[in-house]
PDB file of C-alpha atoms in Angstrom:
ATOM      1  CA  MET A  11      98.274  73.466  93.873  1.00  0.00           C
ATOM      2  CA  ASN A  12     101.540  73.398  96.050  1.00  0.00           C
ATOM      3  CA  GLN A  13     103.648  72.339  93.107  1.00  0.00           C
ATOM      4  CA  GLN A  14     106.773  73.948  94.554  1.00  0.00           C
ATOM      5  CA  ASN A  15     108.160  73.953  91.037  1.00  0.00           C
ATOM      6  CA  TYR A  16     111.169  76.183  91.784  1.00  0.00           C
ATOM      7  CA  GLU A  17     114.684  75.869  92.993  1.00  0.00           C
ATOM      8  CA  VAL A  18     116.383  78.280  95.381  1.00  0.00           C
ATOM      9  CA  LYS A  19     120.136  78.850  95.769  1.00  0.00           C
ATOM     10  CA  VAL A  20     121.347  81.073  98.766  1.00  0.00           C
ATOM     11  CA  VAL A  21     124.674  82.546  98.646  1.00  0.00           C
ATOM     12  CA  ASP A  22     125.699  83.844 102.080  1.00  0.00           C
ATOM     13  CA  ASP A  23     129.450  83.104 101.976  1.00  0.00           C
ATOM     14  CA  PRO A  24     131.231  86.450 102.028  1.00  0.00           C
ATOM     15  CA  ALA A  25     133.839  85.377  99.323  1.00  0.00           C
ATOM     16  CA  SER A  26     131.237  84.102  96.958  1.00  0.00           C
ATOM     17  CA  ALA A  27     128.938  87.059  97.555  1.00  0.00           C
ATOM     18  CA  SER A  28     131.801  89.503  96.842  1.00  0.00           C
ATOM     19  CA  PHE A  29     132.690  87.528  93.682  1.00  0.00           C
ATOM     20  CA  LEU A  30     129.058  87.709  92.409  1.00  0.00           C
ATOM     21  CA  ALA A  31     128.871  91.524  93.239  1.00  0.00           C
ATOM     22  CA  GLU A  32     132.104  92.001  91.129  1.00  0.00           C
ATOM     23  CA  ASN A  33     131.054  89.811  88.261  1.00  0.00           C
ATOM     24  CA  VAL A  34     127.321  90.091  87.840  1.00  0.00           C
ATOM     25  CA  LYS A  35     126.044  93.405  86.309  1.00  0.00           C
ATOM     26  CA  GLY A  36     123.290  95.041  88.460  1.00  0.00           C
ATOM     27  CA  LEU A  37     123.951  93.240  91.758  1.00  0.00           C
ATOM     28  CA  TYR A  38     124.086  95.534  94.832  1.00  0.00           C
ATOM     29  CA  LYS A  39     126.849  94.712  97.256  1.00  0.00           C
ATOM     30  CA  ALA A  40     125.019  92.543  99.707  1.00  0.00           C
ATOM     31  CA  PRO A  41     126.006  89.824 102.226  1.00  0.00           C
ATOM     32  CA  VAL A  42     123.306  87.544 100.964  1.00  0.00           C
ATOM     33  CA  TYR A  43     121.936  86.727  97.592  1.00  0.00           C
ATOM     34  CA  ILE A  44     118.982  84.391  96.855  1.00  0.00           C
ATOM     35  CA  PHE A  45     118.578  83.151  93.424  1.00  0.00           C
ATOM     36  CA  ILE A  46     115.169  81.677  92.514  1.00  0.00           C
ATOM     37  CA  ALA A  47     114.643  79.595  89.260  1.00  0.00           C
ATOM     38  CA  ALA A  48     111.202  78.554  87.807  1.00  0.00           C
ATOM     39  CA  GLY A  49     110.681  75.127  86.604  1.00  0.00           C
ATOM     40  CA  ASP A  50     109.452  74.474  83.129  1.00  0.00           C
ATOM     41  CA  GLN A  51     107.154  71.600  84.228  1.00  0.00           C
ATOM     42  CA  TYR A  52     104.290  73.880  85.424  1.00  0.00           C
ATOM     43  CA  ASP A  53     102.833  76.853  83.672  1.00  0.00           C
ATOM     44  CA  MET A  54     102.419  78.913  86.937  1.00  0.00           C
ATOM     45  CA  SER A  55     105.992  78.506  88.136  1.00  0.00           C
ATOM     46  CA  GLN A  56     106.960  82.113  87.515  1.00  0.00           C
ATOM     47  CA  ILE A  57     104.027  83.277  89.638  1.00  0.00           C
ATOM     48  CA  ASP A  58     104.981  81.006  92.356  1.00  0.00           C
ATOM     49  CA  CYS A  59     108.550  82.435  92.277  1.00  0.00           C
ATOM     50  CA  GLY A  60     107.147  85.912  92.587  1.00  0.00           C
ATOM     51  CA  LEU A  61     105.050  84.951  95.553  1.00  0.00           C
ATOM     52  CA  LEU A  62     108.024  83.169  97.144  1.00  0.00           C
ATOM     53  CA  SER A  63     110.295  86.171  96.717  1.00  0.00           C
ATOM     54  CA  GLU A  64     107.633  88.559  98.134  1.00  0.00           C
ATOM     55  CA  ASN A  65     107.266  86.270 101.220  1.00  0.00           C
ATOM     56  CA  ILE A  66     111.055  86.182 101.661  1.00  0.00           C
ATOM     57  CA  CYS A  67     111.173  90.067 101.457  1.00  0.00           C
ATOM     58  CA  LEU A  68     108.372  90.330 104.069  1.00  0.00           C
ATOM     59  CA  ALA A  69     110.082  87.916 106.403  1.00  0.00           C
ATOM     60  CA  ALA A  70     113.422  89.928 105.932  1.00  0.00           C
ATOM     61  CA  THR A  71     111.650  93.184 106.875  1.00  0.00           C
ATOM     62  CA  ALA A  72     110.144  91.542 109.941  1.00  0.00           C
ATOM     63  CA  TYR A  73     113.662  90.800 111.020  1.00  0.00           C
ATOM     64  CA  GLY A  74     114.928  94.283 110.375  1.00  0.00           C
ATOM     65  CA  LEU A  75     116.731  93.472 107.058  1.00  0.00           C
ATOM     66  CA  GLY A  76     116.614  95.194 103.764  1.00  0.00           C
ATOM     67  CA  SER A  77     115.650  93.292 100.567  1.00  0.00           C
ATOM     68  CA  ILE A  78     115.340  93.991  96.947  1.00  0.00           C
ATOM     69  CA  ASN A  79     114.042  91.988  93.951  1.00  0.00           C
ATOM     70  CA  LEU A  80     116.392  92.353  91.044  1.00  0.00           C
ATOM     71  CA  GLY A  81     115.797  91.527  87.483  1.00  0.00           C
ATOM     72  CA  GLY A  82     118.884  92.973  85.772  1.00  0.00           C
ATOM     73  CA  PRO A  83     121.152  90.350  87.241  1.00  0.00           C
ATOM     74  CA  VAL A  84     119.009  87.663  85.793  1.00  0.00           C
ATOM     75  CA  ARG A  85     119.805  89.017  82.285  1.00  0.00           C
ATOM     76  CA  SER A  86     123.458  89.291  83.013  1.00  0.00           C
ATOM     77  CA  LEU A  87     123.648  85.780  84.223  1.00  0.00           C
ATOM     78  CA  ARG A  88     121.675  84.307  81.413  1.00  0.00           C
ATOM     79  CA  ASP A  89     124.282  86.070  79.208  1.00  0.00           C
ATOM     80  CA  ASN A  90     127.031  84.234  81.068  1.00  0.00           C
ATOM     81  CA  PRO A  91     126.231  80.590  81.098  1.00  0.00           C
ATOM     82  CA  GLY A  92     129.508  79.630  82.811  1.00  0.00           C
ATOM     83  CA  LEU A  93     128.797  81.791  85.762  1.00  0.00           C
ATOM     84  CA  LEU A  94     125.084  80.834  85.877  1.00  0.00           C
ATOM     85  CA  ALA A  95     126.101  77.124  85.898  1.00  0.00           C
ATOM     86  CA  LYS A  96     128.137  77.662  89.074  1.00  0.00           C
ATOM     87  CA  LEU A  97     124.807  78.170  90.856  1.00  0.00           C
ATOM     88  CA  GLY A  98     123.854  74.602  90.080  1.00  0.00           C
ATOM     89  CA  PHE A  99     120.238  74.840  88.899  1.00  0.00           C
ATOM     90  CA  GLY A 100     118.653  71.702  87.679  1.00  0.00           C
ATOM     91  CA  GLU A 101     118.144  70.977  84.008  1.00  0.00           C
ATOM     92  CA  HIS A 102     114.432  71.996  83.978  1.00  0.00           C
ATOM     93  CA  TYR A 103     114.865  75.300  85.883  1.00  0.00           C
ATOM     94  CA  LYS A 104     115.490  78.809  84.583  1.00  0.00           C
ATOM     95  CA  LEU A 105     116.588  81.653  86.721  1.00  0.00           C
ATOM     96  CA  CYS A 106     113.729  84.058  87.329  1.00  0.00           C
ATOM     97  CA  LEU A 107     114.632  86.363  90.239  1.00  0.00           C
ATOM     98  CA  VAL A 108     117.492  87.486  92.264  1.00  0.00           C
ATOM     99  CA  LEU A 109     117.046  88.931  95.813  1.00  0.00           C
ATOM    100  CA  ALA A 110     119.737  90.843  97.740  1.00  0.00           C
ATOM    101  CA  LEU A 111     119.419  90.823 101.543  1.00  0.00           C
ATOM    102  CA  GLY A 112     121.301  92.837 104.118  1.00  0.00           C
ATOM    103  CA  TYR A 113     121.070  95.850 106.284  1.00  0.00           C
ATOM    104  CA  ALA A 114     119.879  98.818 104.182  1.00  0.00           C
ATOM    105  CA  ASP A 115     122.130 101.816 103.789  1.00  0.00           C
ATOM    106  CA  GLU A 116     119.200 103.961 102.991  1.00  0.00           C
ATOM    107  CA  ALA A 117     115.340 103.981 103.147  1.00  0.00           C
ATOM    108  CA  PRO A 118     114.114 106.050 100.166  1.00  0.00           C
ATOM    109  CA  ASP A 119     110.451 107.063  99.875  1.00  0.00           C
ATOM    110  CA  ALA A 120     108.331 104.764  97.532  1.00  0.00           C
ATOM    111  CA  HIS A 121     107.624 106.108  94.122  1.00  0.00           C
ATOM    112  CA  PRO A 122     103.983 107.249  93.799  1.00  0.00           C
ATOM    113  CA  ARG A 123     101.743 104.603  92.288  1.00  0.00           C
ATOM    114  CA  ARG A 124     100.292 105.349  88.872  1.00  0.00           C
ATOM    115  CA  LYS A 125      96.554 105.329  89.388  1.00  0.00           C
ATOM    116  CA  GLU A 126      95.916 104.608  85.689  1.00  0.00           C
ATOM    117  CA  LYS A 127      97.325 101.134  86.237  1.00  0.00           C
ATOM    118  CA  VAL A 128      94.253 100.026  88.373  1.00  0.00           C
ATOM    119  CA  GLU A 129      90.733 100.126  87.054  1.00  0.00           C
ATOM    120  CA  PHE A 130      87.634  98.832  88.680  1.00  0.00           C
ATOM    121  CA  VAL A 131      85.382  97.022  86.102  1.00  0.00           C
ATOM    122  CA  LYS A 132      82.012  95.405  86.063  1.00  0.00           C
ATOM    123  CA  ILE A 133      81.472  92.379  84.015  1.00  0.00           C
ATOM    124  CA  PRO A 134      78.088  91.999  82.383  1.00  0.00           C
ATOM    125  CA  THR A 135      76.172  88.953  83.569  1.00  0.00           C
ATOM    126  CA  ALA A 136      72.887  87.569  82.447  1.00  0.00           C
ATOM    127  CA  ALA A 137      71.312  88.903  85.693  1.00  0.00           C
ATOM    128  CA  SER A 138      72.643  92.428  85.115  1.00  0.00           C
ATOM    129  CA  GLU A 139      71.449  92.534  81.438  1.00  0.00           C
ATOM    130  CA  ARG A 140      67.706  92.046  82.431  1.00  0.00           C
TER     131      ARG A 140
END
């Protein structure tokens, strides 16, 4: 529905990024942080934020950058309202995701996917019950 019910704050100033890395639990030391907040005016805002962050990560990869979605710093910032306020989100927005961007120091293998997390199902319909 193209609600765009999110706010994005990009921190790419070296001093600001360093300050955040030192004061926000769970942040990697990265040159760029992207903070994404979901609006409370639309019930699918968190999903939109997830899609937005995935597209940012894909674009970063295309440009040879590393990226990571972080949830821990969201908790840390919510526990520190003064620091969260410095990001300047609007009244109806709640921090949802943090992305760290930069050149990766390592490229670990992906963890194997747990097959039991996906199941193919068939939904009974009137046609299939005959």
